[in-house]
Each structure stands twice: as structure tokens, then as C-alpha cells.
Tab-separated table of C-alpha atoms and ligand atoms in Angstrom:
chain	number	residue	atom	x	y	z
A	1	MET	CA	-1.034	-47.725	24.846
A	2	LEU	CA	-2.185	-50.143	27.546
A	3	PRO	CA	-4.283	-48.591	30.277
A	4	GLN	CA	-2.249	-48.308	33.428
A	5	LYS	CA	-3.624	-49.656	36.679
A	6	LEU	CA	-4.532	-47.134	39.308
A	7	ARG	CA	-1.747	-46.965	41.822
A	8	SER	CA	-2.503	-46.888	45.501
A	9	SER	CA	0.302	-44.775	46.922
A	10	ALA	CA	-0.684	-42.136	49.430
A	11	PHE	CA	0.704	-39.527	47.081
A	12	VAL	CA	-1.621	-40.482	44.274
A	13	SER	CA	-4.576	-40.621	46.657
A	14	THR	CA	-3.716	-37.106	47.755
A	15	LEU	CA	-3.518	-35.964	44.164
A	16	ILE	CA	-6.871	-37.489	43.367
A	17	LEU	CA	-8.454	-35.978	46.454
A	18	ALA	CA	-6.980	-32.589	45.589
A	19	THR	CA	-8.333	-32.952	42.084
A	20	LEU	CA	-11.809	-33.838	43.255
A	21	LEU	CA	-11.838	-30.880	45.635
A	22	ASN	CA	-10.606	-28.639	42.844
A	23	VAL	CA	-13.260	-29.940	40.498
A	24	ALA	CA	-15.889	-29.307	43.140
A	25	THR	CA	-14.838	-25.662	43.425
A	26	ALA	CA	-14.201	-25.128	39.735
A	27	GLY	CA	-17.851	-24.398	38.986
A	28	ALA	CA	-17.870	-21.448	41.349
A	29	GLN	CA	-14.818	-19.990	39.662
A	30	GLN	CA	-16.266	-20.272	36.219
A	31	GLY	CA	-18.936	-17.621	36.555
A	32	GLY	CA	-18.441	-14.311	34.761
A	33	THR	CA	-15.931	-13.573	32.080
A	34	ASP	CA	-12.855	-15.656	32.501
A	35	ILE	CA	-9.628	-13.888	31.692
A	36	ALA	CA	-8.627	-17.007	29.721
A	37	ALA	CA	-11.373	-16.294	27.183
A	38	GLU	CA	-9.989	-12.756	26.820
A	39	HIS	CA	-6.439	-13.993	26.305
A	40	ALA	CA	-7.626	-16.726	23.929
A	41	ARG	CA	-8.387	-13.944	21.437
A	42	HIS	CA	-4.640	-13.953	20.713
A	43	LEU	CA	-4.665	-17.675	19.884
A	44	ARG	CA	-6.970	-17.771	16.875
A	45	HIS	CA	-4.700	-19.017	14.069
A	46	GLY	CA	-1.229	-20.174	14.936
A	47	ILE	CA	1.665	-22.244	13.732
A	48	ASN	CA	3.860	-24.772	15.525
A	49	ALA	CA	7.556	-23.953	15.450
A	50	SER	CA	8.801	-27.526	15.799
A	51	MET	CA	12.109	-29.408	15.519
A	52	TRP	CA	13.905	-26.353	16.847
A	53	PHE	CA	13.951	-26.123	20.654
A	54	ALA	CA	12.579	-29.687	20.876
A	55	GLN	CA	12.545	-33.043	19.080
A	56	ALA	CA	14.766	-34.552	16.421
A	57	PRO	CA	17.569	-34.051	15.818
A	58	ARG	CA	17.993	-32.740	19.385
A	59	ASN	CA	20.906	-30.595	18.339
A	60	TYR	CA	20.693	-27.534	20.533
A	61	SER	CA	23.921	-25.885	19.489
A	62	LYS	CA	23.784	-22.113	19.428
A	63	GLU	CA	24.520	-22.243	15.720
A	64	ARG	CA	21.517	-24.429	14.913
A	65	LEU	CA	19.195	-22.566	17.270
A	66	GLN	CA	20.120	-19.333	15.491
A	67	THR	CA	19.780	-20.635	11.946
A	68	TYR	CA	17.092	-23.355	11.775
A	69	THR	CA	14.269	-20.858	12.177
A	70	THR	CA	15.351	-17.237	11.828
A	71	PRO	CA	13.962	-13.773	12.600
A	72	ASP	CA	12.993	-13.645	8.895
A	73	ASP	CA	10.874	-16.768	9.409
A	74	ILE	CA	9.118	-15.172	12.373
A	75	ALA	CA	8.460	-12.066	10.287
A	76	LEU	CA	7.073	-14.267	7.501
A	77	ILE	CA	4.788	-16.043	9.986
A	78	ALA	CA	3.372	-12.671	11.029
A	79	HIS	CA	3.165	-11.531	7.400
A	80	MET	CA	1.127	-14.590	6.406
A	81	GLY	CA	-1.413	-13.625	9.049
A	82	PHE	CA	-0.737	-16.113	11.834
A	83	ASP	CA	-1.331	-14.527	15.223
A	84	HIS	CA	0.726	-16.831	17.433
A	85	VAL	CA	3.529	-19.355	17.562
A	86	ARG	CA	3.370	-22.537	19.605
A	87	LEU	CA	7.006	-23.048	20.489
A	88	SER	CA	7.850	-26.625	21.435
A	89	ILE	CA	10.622	-26.793	24.035
A	90	ASP	CA	12.418	-29.936	25.189
A	91	ALA	CA	12.533	-30.520	28.952
A	92	ASP	CA	16.098	-31.845	29.280
A	93	PRO	CA	17.902	-28.592	28.335
A	94	LEU	CA	15.572	-26.742	30.688
A	95	VAL	CA	16.598	-29.085	33.498
A	96	GLU	CA	20.234	-28.237	32.699
A	97	TRP	CA	19.381	-24.541	32.891
A	98	GLN	CA	17.577	-25.093	36.195
A	99	ARG	CA	20.664	-26.858	37.577
A	100	ALA	CA	22.811	-23.861	36.608
A	101	HIS	CA	21.199	-22.018	39.568
A	102	GLY	CA	20.617	-18.609	38.128
A	103	ASN	CA	23.339	-18.745	35.497
A	104	THR	CA	21.953	-18.754	32.025
A	105	THR	CA	22.726	-21.401	29.411
A	106	ALA	CA	23.109	-21.003	25.661
A	107	PHE	CA	19.752	-22.767	25.236
A	108	MET	CA	17.971	-20.310	27.538
A	109	THR	CA	19.702	-17.304	26.021
A	110	GLU	CA	18.485	-18.354	22.587
A	111	LEU	CA	15.013	-19.161	23.918
A	112	ASP	CA	14.739	-15.675	25.434
A	113	ARG	CA	15.918	-14.144	22.178
A	114	VAL	CA	13.299	-16.071	20.176
A	115	VAL	CA	10.457	-15.276	22.584
A	116	ASN	CA	11.352	-11.581	22.285
A	117	THR	CA	11.518	-11.814	18.491
A	118	VAL	CA	8.083	-13.448	18.360
A	119	LEU	CA	6.601	-10.808	20.664
A	120	GLY	CA	8.356	-8.076	18.685
A	121	ASN	CA	6.385	-9.246	15.639
A	122	HIS	CA	3.120	-8.754	17.571
A	123	LEU	CA	2.603	-12.494	17.775
A	124	ALA	CA	1.601	-14.321	20.931
A	125	VAL	CA	3.791	-17.242	22.027
A	126	ILE	CA	3.017	-20.523	23.766
A	127	ILE	CA	5.829	-21.873	25.929
A	128	ASP	CA	5.034	-25.529	25.248
A	129	ILE	CA	7.026	-28.038	27.294
A	130	HIS	CA	7.452	-30.784	24.726
A	131	PRO	CA	9.588	-33.506	26.327
A	132	GLU	CA	10.864	-36.754	24.938
A	133	SER	CA	9.062	-39.911	26.134
A	134	SER	CA	12.007	-40.628	28.441
A	135	TYR	CA	11.062	-37.565	30.487
A	136	LYS	CA	7.342	-38.388	30.526
A	137	THR	CA	7.516	-42.088	31.459
A	138	PRO	CA	8.759	-41.593	35.057
A	139	LEU	CA	5.773	-39.324	35.730
A	140	ARG	CA	3.584	-42.431	35.610
A	141	GLN	CA	4.565	-43.447	39.115
A	142	GLY	CA	6.084	-42.225	42.330
A	143	THR	CA	6.609	-38.722	43.591
A	144	ASN	CA	10.122	-37.592	42.671
A	145	SER	CA	9.426	-37.154	38.983
A	146	VAL	CA	6.318	-35.080	39.730
A	147	GLN	CA	8.159	-32.922	42.238
A	148	ASN	CA	10.978	-32.344	39.749
A	149	PHE	CA	8.556	-31.446	36.976
A	150	THR	CA	6.704	-29.059	39.288
A	151	ALA	CA	9.974	-27.419	40.328
A	152	LEU	CA	10.957	-27.076	36.679
A	153	TRP	CA	7.730	-25.240	35.906
A	154	ARG	CA	8.080	-23.071	39.001
A	155	ALA	CA	11.514	-21.961	37.778
A	156	LEU	CA	10.355	-21.472	34.201
A	157	ALA	CA	7.217	-19.528	35.137
A	158	ALA	CA	9.295	-17.316	37.430
A	159	HIS	CA	11.700	-16.716	34.557
A	160	PHE	CA	8.878	-15.538	32.277
A	161	ALA	CA	6.778	-13.927	35.030
A	162	SER	CA	7.613	-10.400	33.881
A	163	SER	CA	6.495	-11.095	30.307
A	164	ASP	CA	3.161	-9.801	29.017
A	165	PRO	CA	0.433	-12.192	30.262
A	166	GLU	CA	-1.763	-11.311	27.322
A	167	TYR	CA	0.796	-12.621	24.856
A	168	VAL	CA	2.794	-15.296	26.676
A	169	PHE	CA	1.068	-18.595	27.503
A	170	PHE	CA	2.309	-21.556	29.537
A	171	GLU	CA	1.393	-25.024	28.208
A	172	ILE	CA	2.003	-27.590	30.940
A	173	MET	CA	3.037	-30.507	28.733
A	174	ASN	CA	2.639	-31.660	25.156
A	175	GLU	CA	1.008	-35.093	24.821
A	176	PRO	CA	1.876	-36.363	28.320
A	177	GLU	CA	1.625	-40.079	27.429
A	178	GLN	CA	-0.009	-40.690	30.820
A	179	ASP	CA	-2.319	-43.700	30.796
A	180	ASP	CA	-4.078	-42.804	34.033
A	181	PRO	CA	-6.208	-39.694	33.456
A	182	TYR	CA	-6.866	-39.252	37.187
A	183	ARG	CA	-3.204	-39.224	38.051
A	184	TRP	CA	-2.515	-36.832	35.175
A	185	GLN	CA	-5.328	-34.601	36.423
A	186	GLY	CA	-3.628	-34.459	39.821
A	187	ILE	CA	-0.227	-33.717	38.319
A	188	GLN	CA	-1.635	-30.887	36.220
A	189	SER	CA	-3.363	-29.386	39.268
A	190	VAL	CA	-0.165	-29.378	41.280
A	191	VAL	CA	1.857	-27.853	38.432
A	192	ALA	CA	-0.813	-25.217	37.720
A	193	ASP	CA	-0.739	-24.185	41.391
A	194	ALA	CA	3.048	-23.858	41.252
A	195	ILE	CA	2.882	-21.714	38.116
A	196	ARG	CA	0.152	-19.541	39.614
A	197	ALA	CA	2.214	-18.912	42.743
A	198	VAL	CA	4.949	-17.188	40.742
A	199	ALA	CA	3.117	-15.921	37.647
A	200	PRO	CA	-0.440	-15.228	38.811
A	201	ARG	CA	-1.669	-13.443	35.670
A	202	HIS	CA	-0.441	-15.759	32.933
A	203	THR	CA	-2.876	-18.084	31.195
A	204	ILE	CA	-2.084	-21.772	31.550
A	205	ILE	CA	-2.842	-24.307	28.829
A	206	ALA	CA	-3.779	-27.763	30.134
A	207	GLY	CA	-4.654	-30.903	28.195
A	208	GLY	CA	-5.971	-34.422	28.495
A	209	ALA	CA	-4.044	-37.614	29.219
A	210	HIS	CA	-2.482	-40.016	26.679
A	211	TRP	CA	-1.839	-38.029	23.478
A	212	SER	CA	-4.210	-35.185	24.409
A	213	GLY	CA	-6.666	-36.151	21.701
A	214	LEU	CA	-10.280	-35.025	21.522
A	215	GLU	CA	-11.433	-38.108	23.458
A	216	ASP	CA	-8.971	-37.214	26.234
A	217	LEU	CA	-10.403	-33.699	26.370
A	218	LEU	CA	-13.969	-34.982	26.588
A	219	VAL	CA	-13.254	-36.918	29.803
A	220	LEU	CA	-11.190	-34.132	31.357
A	221	GLU	CA	-12.585	-32.251	34.326
A	222	PRO	CA	-11.459	-28.613	34.490
A	223	LEU	CA	-8.738	-27.869	37.029
A	224	GLY	CA	-9.787	-25.972	40.120
A	225	GLN	CA	-8.533	-22.630	38.853
A	226	SER	CA	-9.697	-19.987	36.452
A	227	ASN	CA	-7.550	-18.532	33.644
A	228	ILE	CA	-6.933	-21.873	31.954
A	229	ILE	CA	-7.358	-22.808	28.301
A	230	TYR	CA	-7.890	-26.493	27.530
A	231	THR	CA	-6.103	-27.965	24.546
A	232	PHE	CA	-6.583	-30.994	22.335
A	233	HIS	CA	-4.786	-32.361	19.271
A	234	ASP	CA	-6.677	-33.669	16.282
A	235	TYR	CA	-5.084	-35.817	13.601
A	236	GLU	CA	-8.218	-37.794	12.720
A	237	PRO	CA	-8.591	-39.498	10.298
A	238	PHE	CA	-5.164	-40.908	11.106
A	239	PRO	CA	-4.773	-43.089	7.936
A	240	PHE	CA	-4.973	-39.865	5.948
A	241	THR	CA	-3.017	-37.399	8.127
A	242	HIS	CA	-0.216	-39.813	9.031
A	243	GLN	CA	0.094	-41.795	5.782
A	244	GLY	CA	3.717	-42.921	5.470
A	245	ALA	CA	4.657	-41.898	9.031
A	246	THR	CA	7.437	-44.023	10.518
A	247	TRP	CA	7.155	-43.073	14.212
A	248	THR	CA	3.630	-44.119	15.114
A	249	SER	CA	1.188	-47.005	14.508
A	250	PRO	CA	2.620	-49.513	12.015
A	251	GLU	CA	-0.548	-49.451	9.878
A	252	VAL	CA	0.163	-45.959	8.558
A	253	GLN	CA	3.745	-46.654	7.473
A	254	PRO	CA	3.049	-48.386	4.111
A	255	LEU	CA	0.317	-45.939	3.083
A	256	ARG	CA	0.729	-43.717	-0.002
A	257	ALA	CA	-1.659	-41.399	-1.858
A	258	ILE	CA	-4.540	-42.100	0.515
A	259	PRO	CA	-7.443	-39.875	-0.519
A	260	TYR	CA	-9.679	-37.502	1.434
A	261	PRO	CA	-12.723	-37.388	1.555
A	262	SER	CA	-12.976	-41.128	2.146
A	263	SER	CA	-15.422	-43.734	0.926
A	264	THR	CA	-15.258	-47.473	0.384
A	265	GLU	CA	-14.979	-46.833	-3.367
A	266	VAL	CA	-11.811	-44.725	-3.104
A	267	VAL	CA	-10.209	-46.795	-0.369
A	268	TYR	CA	-10.688	-50.330	-1.771
A	269	PRO	CA	-8.032	-49.996	-4.508
A	270	LYS	CA	-5.559	-48.960	-1.781
A	271	LEU	CA	-6.118	-51.952	0.512
A	272	GLU	CA	-3.301	-53.946	-1.056
A	273	GLN	CA	-0.812	-51.408	0.335
A	274	GLU	CA	-1.400	-52.996	3.723
A	275	PRO	CA	0.563	-56.237	4.122
A	276	ASP	CA	-1.655	-57.800	6.797
A	277	LEU	CA	-5.227	-58.114	7.995
A	278	ALA	CA	-4.853	-55.574	10.776
A	279	GLY	CA	-3.701	-52.969	8.279
A	280	ARG	CA	-6.500	-53.737	5.842
A	281	TYR	CA	-9.060	-53.477	8.603
A	282	PHE	CA	-7.577	-50.128	9.670
A	283	LEU	CA	-7.717	-48.746	6.138
A	284	GLU	CA	-11.126	-50.160	5.272
A	285	GLN	CA	-12.574	-48.561	8.388
A	286	TYR	CA	-11.310	-45.226	7.071
A	287	GLY	CA	-13.313	-45.785	3.886
A	288	LEU	CA	-16.413	-46.951	5.727
A	289	GLY	CA	-16.120	-43.956	8.035
A	290	ARG	CA	-16.776	-41.580	5.109
A	291	TRP	CA	-14.612	-38.766	6.384
A	292	ASP	CA	-15.553	-35.450	4.821
A	293	ALA	CA	-16.212	-31.852	5.858
A	294	ASP	CA	-19.454	-32.822	7.565
A	295	ARG	CA	-17.851	-35.543	9.657
A	296	VAL	CA	-14.967	-33.228	10.565
A	297	GLU	CA	-17.444	-30.606	11.717
A	298	LYS	CA	-19.472	-33.094	13.758
A	299	THR	CA	-16.230	-34.153	15.456
A	300	ILE	CA	-15.066	-30.632	16.251
A	301	GLU	CA	-18.511	-29.762	17.608
A	302	PHE	CA	-17.780	-32.061	20.545
A	303	ALA	CA	-14.847	-29.892	21.607
A	304	ALA	CA	-17.170	-26.888	21.504
A	305	ARG	CA	-19.725	-28.799	23.557
A	306	TRP	CA	-17.105	-29.556	26.211
A	307	SER	CA	-16.222	-25.863	26.252
A	308	GLN	CA	-19.867	-24.843	26.730
A	309	LEU	CA	-20.445	-27.474	29.379
A	310	HIS	CA	-17.485	-26.355	31.450
A	311	HIS	CA	-17.502	-22.640	30.580
A	312	ALA	CA	-13.851	-22.848	29.653
A	313	PRO	CA	-12.085	-21.962	26.390
A	314	VAL	CA	-10.849	-24.794	24.198
A	315	TYR	CA	-7.946	-24.650	21.766
A	316	CYS	CA	-6.550	-27.093	19.196
A	317	GLY	CA	-2.774	-26.974	19.601
A	318	GLU	CA	-1.982	-29.426	16.789
A	319	PHE	CA	-3.606	-30.582	13.580
A	320	GLY	CA	-1.910	-31.276	10.288
A	321	VAL	CA	-1.063	-33.702	7.507
A	322	LEU	CA	2.309	-35.303	6.802
A	323	ARG	CA	3.192	-33.904	3.393
A	324	ASP	CA	5.486	-36.670	2.100
A	325	TYR	CA	2.787	-38.862	0.498
A	326	ALA	CA	-0.614	-37.154	0.864
A	327	PRO	CA	-2.141	-35.869	-2.386
A	328	PRO	CA	-1.465	-32.104	-2.076
A	329	ALA	CA	-4.952	-30.860	-2.999
A	330	MET	CA	-6.550	-33.325	-0.576
A	331	ARG	CA	-4.166	-32.267	2.161
A	332	ALA	CA	-5.250	-28.670	1.595
A	333	GLN	CA	-8.905	-29.775	1.611
A	334	TRP	CA	-8.664	-31.480	5.008
A	335	LEU	CA	-6.800	-28.514	6.492
A	336	HIS	CA	-9.493	-26.238	5.110
A	337	ASP	CA	-12.305	-28.374	6.522
A	338	MET	CA	-10.669	-28.520	9.951
A	339	ARG	CA	-9.950	-24.818	10.000
A	340	ALA	CA	-13.487	-23.929	8.913
A	341	ALA	CA	-15.054	-26.252	11.500
A	342	MET	CA	-12.915	-24.826	14.284
A	343	GLU	CA	-13.612	-21.243	13.331
A	344	LYS	CA	-17.336	-21.971	13.137
A	345	ASN	CA	-17.109	-23.343	16.673
A	346	ASN	CA	-14.968	-20.503	18.021
A	347	ILE	CA	-11.942	-22.730	18.600
A	348	GLY	CA	-8.473	-21.242	18.094
A	349	TRP	CA	-5.892	-23.477	16.481
A	350	ALA	CA	-2.212	-24.000	15.619
A	351	MET	CA	-1.306	-26.044	12.566
A	352	TRP	CA	1.511	-28.570	12.866
A	353	ASP	CA	3.946	-27.248	11.604
A	354	TYR	CA	6.003	-24.436	10.079
A	355	GLN	CA	8.791	-26.016	8.052
A	356	ALA	CA	9.224	-29.713	8.894
A	357	ASN	CA	7.406	-32.684	7.368
A	358	PHE	CA	3.927	-31.269	8.032
A	359	GLY	CA	5.019	-27.790	6.998
A	360	VAL	CA	3.455	-24.730	5.488
A	361	VAL	CA	6.754	-23.511	3.974
A	362	THR	CA	9.571	-25.215	2.081
A	363	LYS	CA	13.185	-24.165	2.457
A	364	ALA	CA	15.594	-24.846	-0.391
A	365	ASN	CA	18.866	-23.157	-1.349
A	366	GLY	CA	18.371	-20.409	1.196
A	367	VAL	CA	14.910	-19.535	-0.119
A	368	THR	CA	11.764	-19.988	1.987
A	369	THR	CA	8.584	-20.553	-0.007
A	370	PRO	CA	5.120	-20.719	1.548
A	371	ASP	CA	2.747	-23.250	-0.004
A	372	PRO	CA	-0.073	-21.019	-1.280
A	373	ALA	CA	-2.654	-23.833	-1.245
A	374	ILE	CA	-1.994	-24.510	2.435
A	375	VAL	CA	-1.893	-20.844	3.391
A	376	ASN	CA	-5.206	-20.300	1.615
A	377	ALA	CA	-6.712	-23.415	3.213
A	378	LEU	CA	-5.883	-21.838	6.563
A	379	GLY	CA	-7.724	-18.674	5.548
A	380	LEU	CA	-4.484	-16.678	5.555
A	381	HIS	CA	-2.563	-14.868	2.820
A	382	ALA	CA	0.390	-16.231	0.896
A	383	PRO	CA	2.700	-13.197	0.535
A	384	GLU	CA	2.607	-13.212	-3.283
A	385	ASN	CA	-1.199	-12.950	-3.113
A	386	ARG	CA	-1.150	-9.790	-1.033
B	1	LIG	C1	5.054	-34.810	17.974
B	1	LIG	C2	5.789	-34.818	16.663
B	1	LIG	C3	4.931	-35.411	15.556
B	1	LIG	C4	3.576	-34.738	15.518
B	1	LIG	C5	2.662	-35.409	14.529
B	1	LIG	C6	3.791	-34.039	17.769
B	1	LIG	O1	3.140	-33.845	18.966
B	1	LIG	O2	5.821	-34.216	18.972
B	1	LIG	O3	7.001	-35.524	16.788
B	1	LIG	O4	5.541	-35.211	14.308
B	1	LIG	O5	2.982	-34.726	16.800
B	1	LIG	O6	2.615	-36.781	14.735
């Protein structure tokens, strides 16, 4: 992504000023035990329920919403020992619901049903607004898009305001794709205020700009409110976690059977998979970078350091490995190393994802089978091992 130039509209200046004022007061609000740290106890080891209320194939028929992930799946998630579900929810069907002015829609009826099922299994749930890029792009400039997004959250938070604030969390936006961190900071502040006005006790989850990676977290200043958990996503080393992926940087697409841990010795025989110099450079750097448990831990420690510096809880809402081409034992090893590093640093996490191409279970012929190596790597219990 190209960095976006700072825009000079009065609106953005106001946002930035509001942010700076909020940042200035944030320190005072951070003394004592923040309720967010209390609530974060319910977000220790979670799973992303993806491709369901958001993302491809964007089929939100009642039939698919009722059958893609079922109450049996939610029960299995609880049985394996996960303590929460991060539920990704597309923005466009929520906008339709908002336009229905108090009348429900099939999408919202099903969403309510699923939230209740998750809670009924003693799992916490993150209401994660997970829009398509087409919804996020207009937020990069102007005011209308921000006002609409804020109004959407105000309606959504009001809808869930009577839910249990210990178990229901509001995540402002998945991977906002905003190139201007200061503008994004302002947008998050405005949205958090709107949520707070209608649901004062619920914990908000906020994240950094761009793709909400660790580096985006490290430059983030806390919002001027308490009761906020700060999230980051971690898919590093990308040549390993995204080998074969078709939707992101072109260098990962040709990759197959890329090993972890990495070294120049194990990576050199793979260089010919990359058709051009840029790809070879990308892959060789992975080898030179010597990714292993120690490097993973040294990376995760920075999230913990941000948390200590700002006295605010940090959470990793996504980490995972595309399972199509990664050597299975190495995939389990990386997940183990990440999980262990996060637990050592008191960082709750949610693996990406439950049943899609990064999944922990496989569904075939009506049978759902957890992958015991992955469940064990996550420190949980595959049902047959219980
Ligand atoms: C995206 C998914 C993607 C995953 C891993 C998520 O945030 O929404 O589409 O599969 O990251 O790249």
C-alpha cells in the first residue's frame, strides 16, 4: 500500500486535534485496574468464525447462514477448549438492516441467533465488523463515509447494548486498510465515543491502521477512553503462513512446501519456485531471517511492551497458516510457537480460522473432524483425546 498524503480538510484537522486531546487525557484514565483487563480474561484462546457472516462467497441466504456453521460446530468449539469466537460480520448487510429502521432482516435475525448460541455455550463473542475493501476505501477521505460508519456502529451497539458486557465485545473494524494512521486514529475515537454513548459498559476492541499488523500497533496511541483492548494481527513470516495464497502479495502465490523454521540451507532449494528476482529476494530474506521459536517470541514481546507502556491490554485477533501447501507438522510448529509466545506474554489470541482454508477442522460428507495436531499446538484438547 502506498502511504496516503495527509489531507487538510477541516474535518480531518478536527479529528487529529480530538485525537491529540484524547491521547493527552488517556494517561490519567489508565491508572488502576481497567475493566478491559478484567474482560480480557474471557479472550484467552479463541477461534475466528470466518466466511459465514462476512467474506467470500458473500451468500447471506438464511439457508447458508443456518448451515455453514451450525450449533454443533459452536458446541465443538467450546468442547475443544476455546473460550471465545471472533465473529466476522460484513458491513453491507448491516447497512441494509440499519436502513430497515427498526425492522429486522434475515441477516440480523440469524446474527442474533448465533450470538445467543455462542453465549449459550459459555463462550465470549467478538462482534467484528469485517467489511469488504469497497466499504473501507471511502473512509480514506471526506466526512460522509465516517459519519455513516459511526451511525452504523451507534445502531449496532444499541442493538447489543442489553447483552452481557463481560462476554460481548465490539471490534471497531477488521484491517481498516487506512494508509493514514492519524486519520484512522481520529475515526476510531469518534466511533468509540458513539459506541460508549449507547453501550457504556461494553469493551471496545481497537486496532492499528493498514492491516492492523504488529508494526501498526506499535505506532498506535491509545484512544482517550478506558475499557479498550488493542488488537493486532500477526502472519509473520508471510512466505510461510501465506504460501500459495492467491489474494495477497504476488510473491507468495507460487510457493509450495516452504519450511519452518527457516534458514538459508532449507530455503535455497525452494528459490526456483519464484519466477522473478523480486520473488527470490522475498524468499531468500525469509531464509536469512532464521524464523524460529526464539524469533517469534522476540517479535511477540514487542506487543507486550506496547501493552506495558500504555497500561492497556493487547490481543492478537488473527494468526494462522494457510493449510493448502504448508507442511502440516511445520504448520503445527509455528502455531505452537506463536501460541506459547503469546501465552508467555499474557496476550489472548484467536486463530484464523475454524473451517476455511486456515482451519482447525475439516468438514467432509457431513462429518466434522478437528485436526489433532493443530488443536494440540493450540494447547487445547482434540475431542478424541479427552
Ligand atoms: C481476511 C481473510 C484472509 C485472512 C488471512 C483476514 O483478515 O479477511 O480474507 O483469509 O485475513 O489472509
